[in-house]
Tab-separated table of C-alpha atoms and ligand atoms in Angstrom:
chain	number	residue	atom	x	y	z
F	1	MET	CA	-13.203	12.170	3.767
F	2	LEU	CA	-11.678	8.997	2.371
F	3	GLY	CA	-11.641	7.735	5.948
F	4	SER	CA	-15.385	8.110	6.468
F	5	THR	CA	-16.241	6.740	2.999
F	6	SER	CA	-14.126	3.663	3.606
F	7	LYS	CA	-15.636	3.199	7.073
F	8	ALA	CA	-19.152	3.417	5.610
F	9	PHE	CA	-18.303	0.916	2.885
F	10	PHE	CA	-16.873	-1.648	5.291
F	11	HIS	CA	-19.735	-1.200	7.742
F	12	LEU	CA	-22.064	-2.023	4.870
F	13	LEU	CA	-20.017	-5.087	3.949
F	14	ALA	CA	-20.086	-6.192	7.588
F	15	HIS	CA	-23.780	-7.037	7.044
F	16	SER	CA	-23.123	-9.238	4.019
F	17	GLY	CA	-24.065	-12.850	4.693
F	18	PHE	CA	-22.011	-14.037	1.733
F	19	LEU	CA	-18.785	-12.389	2.926
F	20	LYS	CA	-19.406	-13.625	6.423
F	21	ARG	CA	-19.721	-17.221	5.216
F	22	LEU	CA	-16.604	-16.842	3.076
F	23	ALA	CA	-14.596	-15.327	5.915
F	24	SER	CA	-15.830	-17.940	8.391
F	25	ARG	CA	-14.672	-20.693	6.086
F	26	TYR	CA	-11.166	-19.328	5.479
F	27	GLY	CA	-10.425	-16.731	8.148
F	28	MET	CA	-9.480	-18.921	11.099
F	29	ARG	CA	-8.954	-22.441	9.905
F	30	ARG	CA	-5.151	-22.496	10.062
F	31	PRO	CA	-2.659	-20.833	12.409
F	32	THR	CA	-1.649	-18.617	9.469
F	33	SER	CA	-5.185	-17.749	8.264
F	34	PHE	CA	-5.838	-14.065	7.643
F	35	ALA	CA	-8.236	-13.241	10.485
F	36	ARG	CA	-5.648	-14.431	13.009
F	37	ARG	CA	-3.619	-11.342	12.320
F	38	PHE	CA	-6.226	-9.337	14.303
F	39	ILE	CA	-8.092	-12.004	16.300
F	40	ALA	CA	-6.420	-14.392	18.719
F	41	GLY	CA	-8.706	-17.327	17.890
F	42	GLU	CA	-12.178	-18.599	18.603
F	43	THR	CA	-11.632	-20.195	22.031
F	44	ILE	CA	-10.664	-18.932	25.468
F	45	ALA	CA	-7.654	-21.288	25.417
F	46	GLU	CA	-6.356	-19.544	22.271
F	47	ALA	CA	-6.952	-16.143	23.856
F	48	ILE	CA	-5.022	-17.151	26.963
F	49	ASP	CA	-2.144	-18.429	24.801
F	50	ALA	CA	-2.079	-15.059	23.025
F	51	ALA	CA	-2.185	-13.255	26.379
F	52	ARG	CA	0.825	-15.257	27.611
F	53	GLU	CA	2.739	-14.479	24.455
F	54	VAL	CA	1.892	-10.769	24.734
F	55	GLU	CA	2.955	-10.707	28.402
F	56	GLY	CA	6.196	-12.429	27.448
F	57	ARG	CA	6.990	-9.452	25.246
F	58	GLY	CA	6.485	-6.960	28.068
F	59	PHE	CA	2.899	-5.822	27.442
F	60	THR	CA	-0.230	-6.036	29.519
F	61	HIS	CA	-3.511	-6.941	27.818
F	62	THR	CA	-7.271	-6.853	27.938
F	63	LEU	CA	-9.342	-9.751	26.629
F	64	ASP	CA	-12.421	-9.054	24.555
F	65	HIS	CA	-14.886	-11.856	23.880
F	66	LEU	CA	-16.212	-10.743	20.525
F	67	GLY	CA	-19.926	-10.396	20.103
F	68	GLU	CA	-22.278	-7.578	19.216
F	69	SER	CA	-25.895	-7.032	20.107
F	70	VAL	CA	-27.915	-10.055	21.230
F	71	ALA	CA	-31.612	-10.316	20.383
F	72	SER	CA	-33.030	-12.201	23.386
F	73	LEU	CA	-32.638	-12.391	27.145
F	74	ALA	CA	-31.585	-16.015	26.786
F	75	ASP	CA	-28.694	-14.984	24.514
F	76	ALA	CA	-27.746	-12.166	26.899
F	77	ASP	CA	-27.701	-14.660	29.747
F	78	ALA	CA	-25.548	-17.041	27.686
F	79	ALA	CA	-23.084	-14.203	26.901
F	80	THR	CA	-22.945	-13.307	30.590
F	81	ARG	CA	-22.247	-16.906	31.541
F	82	ASP	CA	-19.503	-16.974	28.899
F	83	TYR	CA	-17.882	-14.025	30.641
F	84	LEU	CA	-18.111	-15.760	34.020
F	85	ARG	CA	-16.370	-18.794	32.514
F	86	ILE	CA	-13.716	-16.535	30.982
F	87	ILE	CA	-13.068	-14.950	34.386
F	88	ASP	CA	-12.589	-18.395	35.942
F	89	ALA	CA	-10.326	-19.525	33.094
F	90	VAL	CA	-8.183	-16.400	33.355
F	91	VAL	CA	-7.823	-16.871	37.110
F	92	ALA	CA	-6.840	-20.515	36.610
F	93	SER	CA	-4.317	-19.611	33.907
F	94	GLY	CA	-2.468	-16.949	35.884
F	95	VAL	CA	-2.452	-14.337	33.090
F	96	GLY	CA	-3.357	-10.687	33.799
F	97	ARG	CA	-6.937	-9.937	34.869
F	98	ASN	CA	-8.443	-7.360	32.547
F	99	ILE	CA	-11.535	-7.708	30.354
F	100	SER	CA	-13.332	-5.460	27.863
F	101	LEU	CA	-17.016	-5.985	27.048
F	102	LYS	CA	-19.965	-4.412	25.265
F	103	LEU	CA	-23.317	-3.734	26.922
F	104	THR	CA	-25.335	-4.823	23.871
F	105	GLN	CA	-23.735	-8.255	24.330
F	106	LEU	CA	-25.318	-8.319	27.776
F	107	GLY	CA	-28.784	-7.502	26.419
F	108	LEU	CA	-28.952	-3.694	26.294
F	109	ASP	CA	-31.085	-3.799	23.137
F	110	VAL	CA	-33.541	-6.214	24.729
F	111	ASP	CA	-33.991	-4.875	28.252
F	112	LYS	CA	-31.815	-2.290	29.985
F	113	ALA	CA	-32.483	-3.573	33.513
F	114	SER	CA	-31.431	-7.088	32.542
F	115	ALA	CA	-28.237	-5.771	30.932
F	116	VAL	CA	-27.417	-3.932	34.170
F	117	ASP	CA	-28.097	-7.094	36.176
F	118	ASN	CA	-25.849	-9.070	33.845
F	119	LEU	CA	-23.054	-6.532	34.182
F	120	ARG	CA	-23.452	-6.694	37.953
F	121	ARG	CA	-23.147	-10.496	37.858
F	122	ILE	CA	-19.868	-10.125	35.975
F	123	LEU	CA	-18.529	-7.411	38.297
F	124	ASP	CA	-19.477	-9.428	41.377
F	125	ARG	CA	-17.337	-12.314	40.144
F	126	ALA	CA	-14.569	-10.143	38.677
F	127	GLU	CA	-13.911	-7.462	41.277
F	128	PRO	CA	-13.088	-9.741	44.244
F	129	ALA	CA	-10.688	-11.615	41.937
F	130	GLY	CA	-8.875	-8.344	41.152
F	131	PHE	CA	-10.090	-7.854	37.578
F	132	PHE	CA	-10.535	-4.539	35.847
F	133	ILE	CA	-13.575	-4.422	33.545
F	134	ARG	CA	-13.619	-1.929	30.674
F	135	ILE	CA	-16.959	-1.144	29.088
F	136	ASP	CA	-16.311	-0.575	25.385
F	137	MET	CA	-18.210	2.243	23.686
F	138	GLU	CA	-20.523	1.366	20.798
F	139	ASN	CA	-22.081	3.720	18.272
F	140	SER	CA	-23.724	6.985	19.279
F	141	PRO	CA	-27.269	5.738	20.059
F	142	TYR	CA	-25.630	3.897	22.983
F	143	THR	CA	-23.396	6.661	24.339
F	144	GLU	CA	-25.786	8.165	26.881
F	145	VAL	CA	-27.221	4.894	28.133
F	146	THR	CA	-23.741	3.383	28.483
F	147	LEU	CA	-22.557	6.315	30.572
F	148	GLU	CA	-25.736	6.244	32.675
F	149	ILE	CA	-25.301	2.558	33.456
F	150	PHE	CA	-21.658	3.139	34.268
F	151	GLU	CA	-22.552	5.990	36.653
F	152	THR	CA	-25.286	3.940	38.331
F	153	LEU	CA	-22.941	1.058	39.080
F	154	TRP	CA	-20.195	3.436	40.151
F	155	GLN	CA	-22.610	5.017	42.672
F	156	GLN	CA	-23.382	1.493	43.904
F	157	GLY	CA	-19.717	1.100	44.802
F	158	TYR	CA	-18.200	-0.750	41.855
F	159	ARG	CA	-14.794	0.812	41.285
F	160	GLN	CA	-12.706	-1.617	39.229
F	161	MET	CA	-14.294	-0.581	35.985
F	162	GLY	CA	-13.773	2.081	33.353
F	163	VAL	CA	-15.377	3.482	30.202
F	164	VAL	CA	-14.368	4.535	26.712
F	165	LEU	CA	-14.908	7.977	25.173
F	166	GLN	CA	-14.730	8.685	21.440
F	167	ALA	CA	-12.985	11.864	20.270
F	168	ALA	CA	-15.091	11.880	17.094
F	169	LEU	CA	-18.288	12.767	18.984
F	170	HIS	CA	-19.117	16.417	19.627
F	171	ARG	CA	-20.447	15.574	23.086
F	172	THR	CA	-17.230	13.995	24.358
F	173	GLU	CA	-15.763	17.200	25.790
F	174	ARG	CA	-18.675	17.292	28.294
F	175	ASP	CA	-18.614	13.540	28.911
F	176	LEU	CA	-14.932	13.716	29.733
F	177	GLN	CA	-15.592	16.200	32.550
F	178	ARG	CA	-18.562	14.136	33.726
F	179	ILE	CA	-16.563	10.915	34.027
F	180	MET	CA	-13.424	12.591	35.360
F	181	LYS	CA	-15.530	14.020	38.230
F	182	LEU	CA	-16.239	10.459	39.333
F	183	GLY	CA	-12.529	9.689	39.352
F	184	ALA	CA	-13.098	6.799	36.940
F	185	ARG	CA	-10.604	5.565	34.388
F	186	ILE	CA	-11.181	6.627	30.781
F	187	ARG	CA	-9.924	5.043	27.582
F	188	LEU	CA	-9.761	7.660	24.818
F	189	VAL	CA	-10.252	6.443	21.223
F	190	LYS	CA	-10.952	8.213	17.942
F	191	GLY	CA	-14.168	6.206	17.400
F	192	ALA	CA	-14.641	3.166	15.185
F	193	TYR	CA	-18.193	3.718	13.974
F	194	GLN	CA	-19.704	5.503	11.029
F	195	GLU	CA	-21.637	8.381	12.642
F	196	PRO	CA	-23.994	11.075	11.309
F	197	ARG	CA	-22.626	14.565	10.785
F	198	SER	CA	-25.054	15.899	13.396
F	199	VAL	CA	-23.218	14.150	16.243
F	200	ALA	CA	-19.654	13.584	15.037
F	201	TYR	CA	-16.733	15.174	13.243
F	202	ARG	CA	-16.363	13.644	9.809
F	203	LYS	CA	-12.989	15.072	8.790
F	204	GLN	CA	-9.961	13.179	10.022
F	205	ALA	CA	-8.216	16.461	10.902
F	206	ASP	CA	-11.126	17.488	13.149
F	207	VAL	CA	-11.146	14.122	14.905
F	208	GLU	CA	-7.404	14.388	15.465
F	209	ALA	CA	-7.654	17.938	16.819
F	210	ALA	CA	-10.361	16.777	19.244
F	211	TYR	CA	-8.290	13.743	20.236
F	212	ALA	CA	-5.289	15.959	20.978
F	213	ARG	CA	-7.368	18.381	23.098
F	214	LEU	CA	-8.993	15.626	25.132
F	215	MET	CA	-5.790	13.659	25.554
F	216	LYS	CA	-3.955	16.643	27.043
F	217	VAL	CA	-6.654	17.074	29.685
F	218	LEU	CA	-6.601	13.368	30.496
F	219	LEU	CA	-2.836	13.171	30.819
F	220	THR	CA	-2.566	15.997	33.315
F	221	ASP	CA	-5.860	15.738	35.233
F	222	ALA	CA	-7.349	12.243	35.012
F	223	GLN	CA	-6.999	9.011	36.923
F	224	TYR	CA	-4.720	6.621	35.004
F	225	PRO	CA	-6.036	7.332	31.476
F	226	ALA	CA	-5.597	4.978	28.534
F	227	ILE	CA	-4.406	6.596	25.322
F	228	ALA	CA	-5.768	4.093	22.799
F	229	THR	CA	-4.441	4.880	19.347
F	230	HIS	CA	-1.893	3.729	16.768
F	231	ASP	CA	-1.465	7.222	15.420
F	232	PRO	CA	2.225	8.166	15.714
F	233	ALA	CA	1.343	11.892	15.843
F	234	MET	CA	-0.977	11.408	18.843
F	235	ILE	CA	1.517	9.123	20.554
F	236	GLY	CA	4.313	11.624	19.986
F	237	LEU	CA	2.175	14.395	21.418
F	238	ALA	CA	1.300	12.283	24.474
F	239	ARG	CA	4.969	11.635	25.138
F	240	HIS	CA	5.981	15.271	24.880
F	241	TRP	CA	2.991	16.661	26.731
F	242	SER	CA	3.450	14.257	29.666
F	243	ALA	CA	7.224	14.722	29.818
F	244	ASP	CA	6.951	18.538	29.712
F	245	ARG	CA	4.452	18.517	32.558
F	246	GLY	CA	6.236	15.984	34.740
F	247	VAL	CA	3.607	13.267	34.296
F	248	ALA	CA	5.493	10.028	34.964
F	249	ALA	CA	5.249	7.182	32.448
F	250	ASP	CA	3.469	4.986	35.004
F	251	ARG	CA	0.568	7.450	35.407
F	252	PHE	CA	-1.057	6.449	32.105
F	253	GLU	CA	-0.910	3.701	29.513
F	254	PHE	CA	-0.999	3.384	25.766
F	255	GLN	CA	-3.394	0.825	24.343
F	256	MET	CA	-3.292	-0.771	20.908
F	257	LEU	CA	-5.113	-3.520	19.103
F	258	TYR	CA	-3.735	-7.022	18.705
F	259	GLY	CA	-1.908	-7.250	15.372
F	260	VAL	CA	-1.869	-3.503	14.648
F	261	ARG	CA	1.435	-1.576	14.624
F	262	ARG	CA	3.342	-4.237	16.515
F	263	ASP	CA	6.557	-2.324	15.749
F	264	LEU	CA	5.277	0.768	17.539
F	265	GLN	CA	4.021	-1.295	20.474
F	266	THR	CA	7.497	-2.764	20.945
F	267	THR	CA	9.279	0.570	20.631
F	268	LEU	CA	7.119	2.138	23.331
F	269	VAL	CA	7.707	-0.703	25.778
F	270	ARG	CA	11.454	-0.515	25.150
F	271	GLU	CA	11.295	3.179	25.977
F	272	GLY	CA	9.676	2.425	29.332
F	273	TYR	CA	6.026	3.171	28.547
F	274	ARG	CA	3.157	0.931	29.544
F	275	VAL	CA	1.363	-0.632	26.606
F	276	ARG	CA	-1.799	-2.735	26.881
F	277	VAL	CA	-2.761	-4.905	23.929
F	278	TYR	CA	-6.473	-5.405	23.272
F	279	ILE	CA	-6.896	-9.105	22.455
F	280	PRO	CA	-10.178	-10.020	20.746
F	281	PHE	CA	-11.284	-13.617	20.423
F	282	GLY	CA	-14.430	-15.689	19.860
F	283	GLY	CA	-16.672	-17.051	17.133
F	284	GLU	CA	-18.383	-13.738	16.372
F	285	TRP	CA	-15.314	-12.031	14.926
F	286	PHE	CA	-16.606	-10.883	11.549
F	287	PRO	CA	-17.980	-7.348	12.386
F	288	TYR	CA	-14.838	-6.554	14.415
F	289	PHE	CA	-12.683	-7.768	11.569
F	290	MET	CA	-14.563	-5.585	9.060
F	291	ARG	CA	-14.102	-2.492	11.252
F	292	ARG	CA	-10.338	-3.105	11.212
F	293	LEU	CA	-10.352	-3.415	7.420
F	294	GLY	CA	-12.326	-0.170	7.151
F	295	GLU	CA	-9.674	1.681	9.156
F	296	ARG	CA	-6.960	0.695	6.738
F	297	PRO	CA	-8.106	-0.529	3.346
F	298	ALA	CA	-4.513	-1.656	2.634
F	299	ASN	CA	-5.403	-4.568	4.915
F	300	VAL	CA	-7.749	-5.796	2.209
F	301	ALA	CA	-4.781	-6.577	-0.034
F	302	PHE	CA	-3.270	-8.570	2.814
F	303	VAL	CA	-6.513	-10.560	3.185
F	304	LEU	CA	-6.859	-11.195	-0.542
F	305	ARG	CA	-3.257	-12.420	-0.763
F	306	ALA	CA	-3.884	-14.744	2.178
F	307	ILE	CA	-7.074	-16.153	0.607
F	308	ALA	CA	-5.323	-16.658	-2.735
F	309	SER	CA	-2.480	-18.529	-1.074
F	310	GLU	CA	-4.952	-20.852	0.707
H	1	LIG	C1	-7.260	-0.583	22.722
H	1	LIG	C2	-8.308	-0.028	21.822
H	1	LIG	C3	-9.641	-0.113	22.200
H	1	LIG	C4	-10.639	0.433	21.383
H	1	LIG	N1	-11.937	0.451	21.833
H	1	LIG	C5	-12.868	1.108	21.112
H	1	LIG	C6	-14.198	1.293	21.594
H	1	LIG	O1	-14.567	0.854	22.699
H	1	LIG	N2	-15.076	1.968	20.809
H	1	LIG	C7	-14.720	2.495	19.587
H	1	LIG	O2	-15.537	3.140	18.933
H	1	LIG	N3	-13.475	2.311	19.106
H	1	LIG	C8	-12.548	1.638	19.821
H	1	LIG	N4	-11.281	1.506	19.323
H	1	LIG	C9	-11.005	1.829	17.871
H	1	LIG	C10	-10.692	3.282	17.664
H	1	LIG	O3	-11.848	4.059	17.848
H	1	LIG	C11	-10.154	3.502	16.242
H	1	LIG	O4	-11.136	3.127	15.323
H	1	LIG	C12	-8.872	2.743	15.933
H	1	LIG	O5	-8.012	2.722	17.041
H	1	LIG	C13	-8.118	3.407	14.747
H	1	LIG	O6	-7.770	4.709	15.071
H	1	LIG	P1	-6.271	5.204	15.431
H	1	LIG	O7	-6.380	6.120	16.601
H	1	LIG	O8	-5.381	4.053	15.616
H	1	LIG	O9	-5.852	6.139	14.258
H	1	LIG	P2	-5.863	5.980	12.668
H	1	LIG	O10	-5.652	7.363	12.165
H	1	LIG	O11	-7.050	5.227	12.211
H	1	LIG	O12	-4.581	5.117	12.405
H	1	LIG	C14	-3.266	5.571	12.641
H	1	LIG	C15	-2.284	4.577	12.048
H	1	LIG	O13	-2.407	3.340	12.740
H	1	LIG	C16	-2.319	2.245	11.868
H	1	LIG	N5	-3.609	1.526	11.881
H	1	LIG	C17	-4.777	1.938	12.433
H	1	LIG	N6	-5.726	0.996	12.285
H	1	LIG	C18	-5.149	-0.021	11.637
H	1	LIG	C19	-5.589	-1.291	11.184
H	1	LIG	N7	-6.843	-1.681	11.381
H	1	LIG	N8	-4.717	-2.080	10.539
H	1	LIG	C20	-3.442	-1.698	10.346
H	1	LIG	N9	-2.957	-0.511	10.741
H	1	LIG	C21	-3.790	0.316	11.369
H	1	LIG	C22	-2.002	2.808	10.517
H	1	LIG	O14	-0.606	2.850	10.396
H	1	LIG	C23	-2.572	4.208	10.589
H	1	LIG	O15	-1.955	5.088	9.720
H	1	LIG	C24	-10.274	1.003	20.137
H	1	LIG	C25	-8.940	1.079	19.768
H	1	LIG	C26	-7.961	0.595	20.591
H	1	LIG	C27	-6.535	0.741	20.166
């Protein structure tokens, strides 16, 4: 219960203009500023530096250009062109080719057809260059439309893309079967958003039980699933379940967020598991940052100490 209260509180704070201005002033200005713990920086060059550093430690990565819903087609077009530039910069840099994005960034709230066109523009540039594009999952009003768009493009022949399913949602059991039937890659997460009781489990124990159930199916039956969690219990279960059933360590990957449980990330790589680090970057980092604080209010103390020391 504490979990959902804290999530709700931080989601509320994420809309505060005052906090946003405060964070923007202090969060990124120095290499040691507090937001840099979770966000690689504001520019693509900083993201690529972080990607190199992460690769040097034996991880793979996915780059996420932070941004939430845009309010006009012009902004959606600008976000799409940003992604095209990122693809070119990644190719030029030689780091791994994997990107995560959100459909509302591409204009889903403005016009669905334009968002699909924008995603197609990105895939048309990315797929021939060997990228994998992961479509992040947003809150529950977007679940169905995100999966529909994914299925449409899949039927049109795009294959180097995957989706995210959230264990917290009641519907995910069905969605898992639906996406597995396509043979598409799924990233399983607990779910970062504050959701109504009618669509989601609210108790942490229920979310964890659902995560465990879904993860077991993915590990034995799905195409290269991504187990995206920092929860040592879920990670332990994944290790045992896969080992007991002869699922080799290269048939799936763990995924974790940049700056979260770096110790655990390192341990898993040392043990021979694949670990992909999700590297967010960009000017619009505040809502993402607030979601991370909401997951672990102890992070607030870390932020306050950092602000005080500046
Ligand atoms: C690679 C990746 C991609 C994701 N993509 C999406 C997405 O598309 N849509 C979506 O809704 N959600 C996404 N999420 C977020 C996810 O839904 C959860 O909100 C988040 O991962 C926290 O849940 P957890 O499984 O780590 O477990 P929790 O039970 O929240 O955490 C387990 C332990 O991990 C550590 N931990 C977790 N979060 C933090 C933190 N912020 N700071 C410090 N320590 C922490 C703590 O030690 C905690 O005890 C993604 C997560 C990952 C790792």
